[in-house]
Coordinates of C-alpha atoms in Angstrom, one line a residue:
M46 CA 0.0 0.0 0.0
Y47 CA 1.3 3.4 -0.9
L48 CA 0.3 6.6 0.9
K49 CA 0.2 9.8 -1.2
R50 CA 2.7 12.4 -0.1
K51 CA 3.2 16.1 -0.8
T52 CA 6.3 15.3 -2.7
D53 CA 4.3 13.4 -5.3
E54 CA 2.9 16.6 -6.6
Y55 CA 6.3 18.3 -6.6
L56 CA 7.8 15.4 -8.6
E57 CA 5.0 15.6 -11.2
A58 CA 5.6 19.4 -11.6
W59 CA 9.4 18.8 -11.8
Y60 CA 8.9 16.1 -14.5
K61 CA 6.6 18.3 -16.6
N62 CA 9.0 21.3 -16.6
P63 CA 11.0 21.2 -19.9
D64 CA 13.9 23.1 -18.2
R65 CA 14.3 20.7 -15.3
K66 CA 17.6 20.1 -13.7
P67 CA 18.8 16.9 -12.0
L68 CA 16.9 16.2 -8.8
I69 CA 18.4 15.5 -5.4
V70 CA 16.0 14.2 -2.8
K71 CA 17.0 15.0 0.8
G72 CA 15.2 14.6 4.0
A73 CA 15.1 12.9 7.4
R74 CA 15.3 9.1 7.8
Q75 CA 12.2 7.0 7.4
V76 CA 9.9 9.5 5.7
G77 CA 9.4 7.6 2.5
K78 CA 12.0 9.1 0.1
T79 CA 12.9 5.8 -1.6
K80 CA 9.3 4.6 -1.8
T81 CA 8.2 7.9 -3.3
I82 CA 10.9 7.7 -6.0
K83 CA 10.2 4.1 -6.8
E84 CA 6.4 4.8 -7.2
F85 CA 7.1 7.8 -9.4
A86 CA 9.5 5.9 -11.6
G87 CA 6.9 3.1 -12.0
K88 CA 4.4 5.5 -13.5

């Protein structure tokens, strides 16, 4: 089961931007960074 996070909307906006730069995801431990990226990549 995947819980929607605020970063999901941010990743969608980043992906749609034609002038996007490489993305670095930083944050505290155990907040779902890896799961969010894996779900995003699967779409």
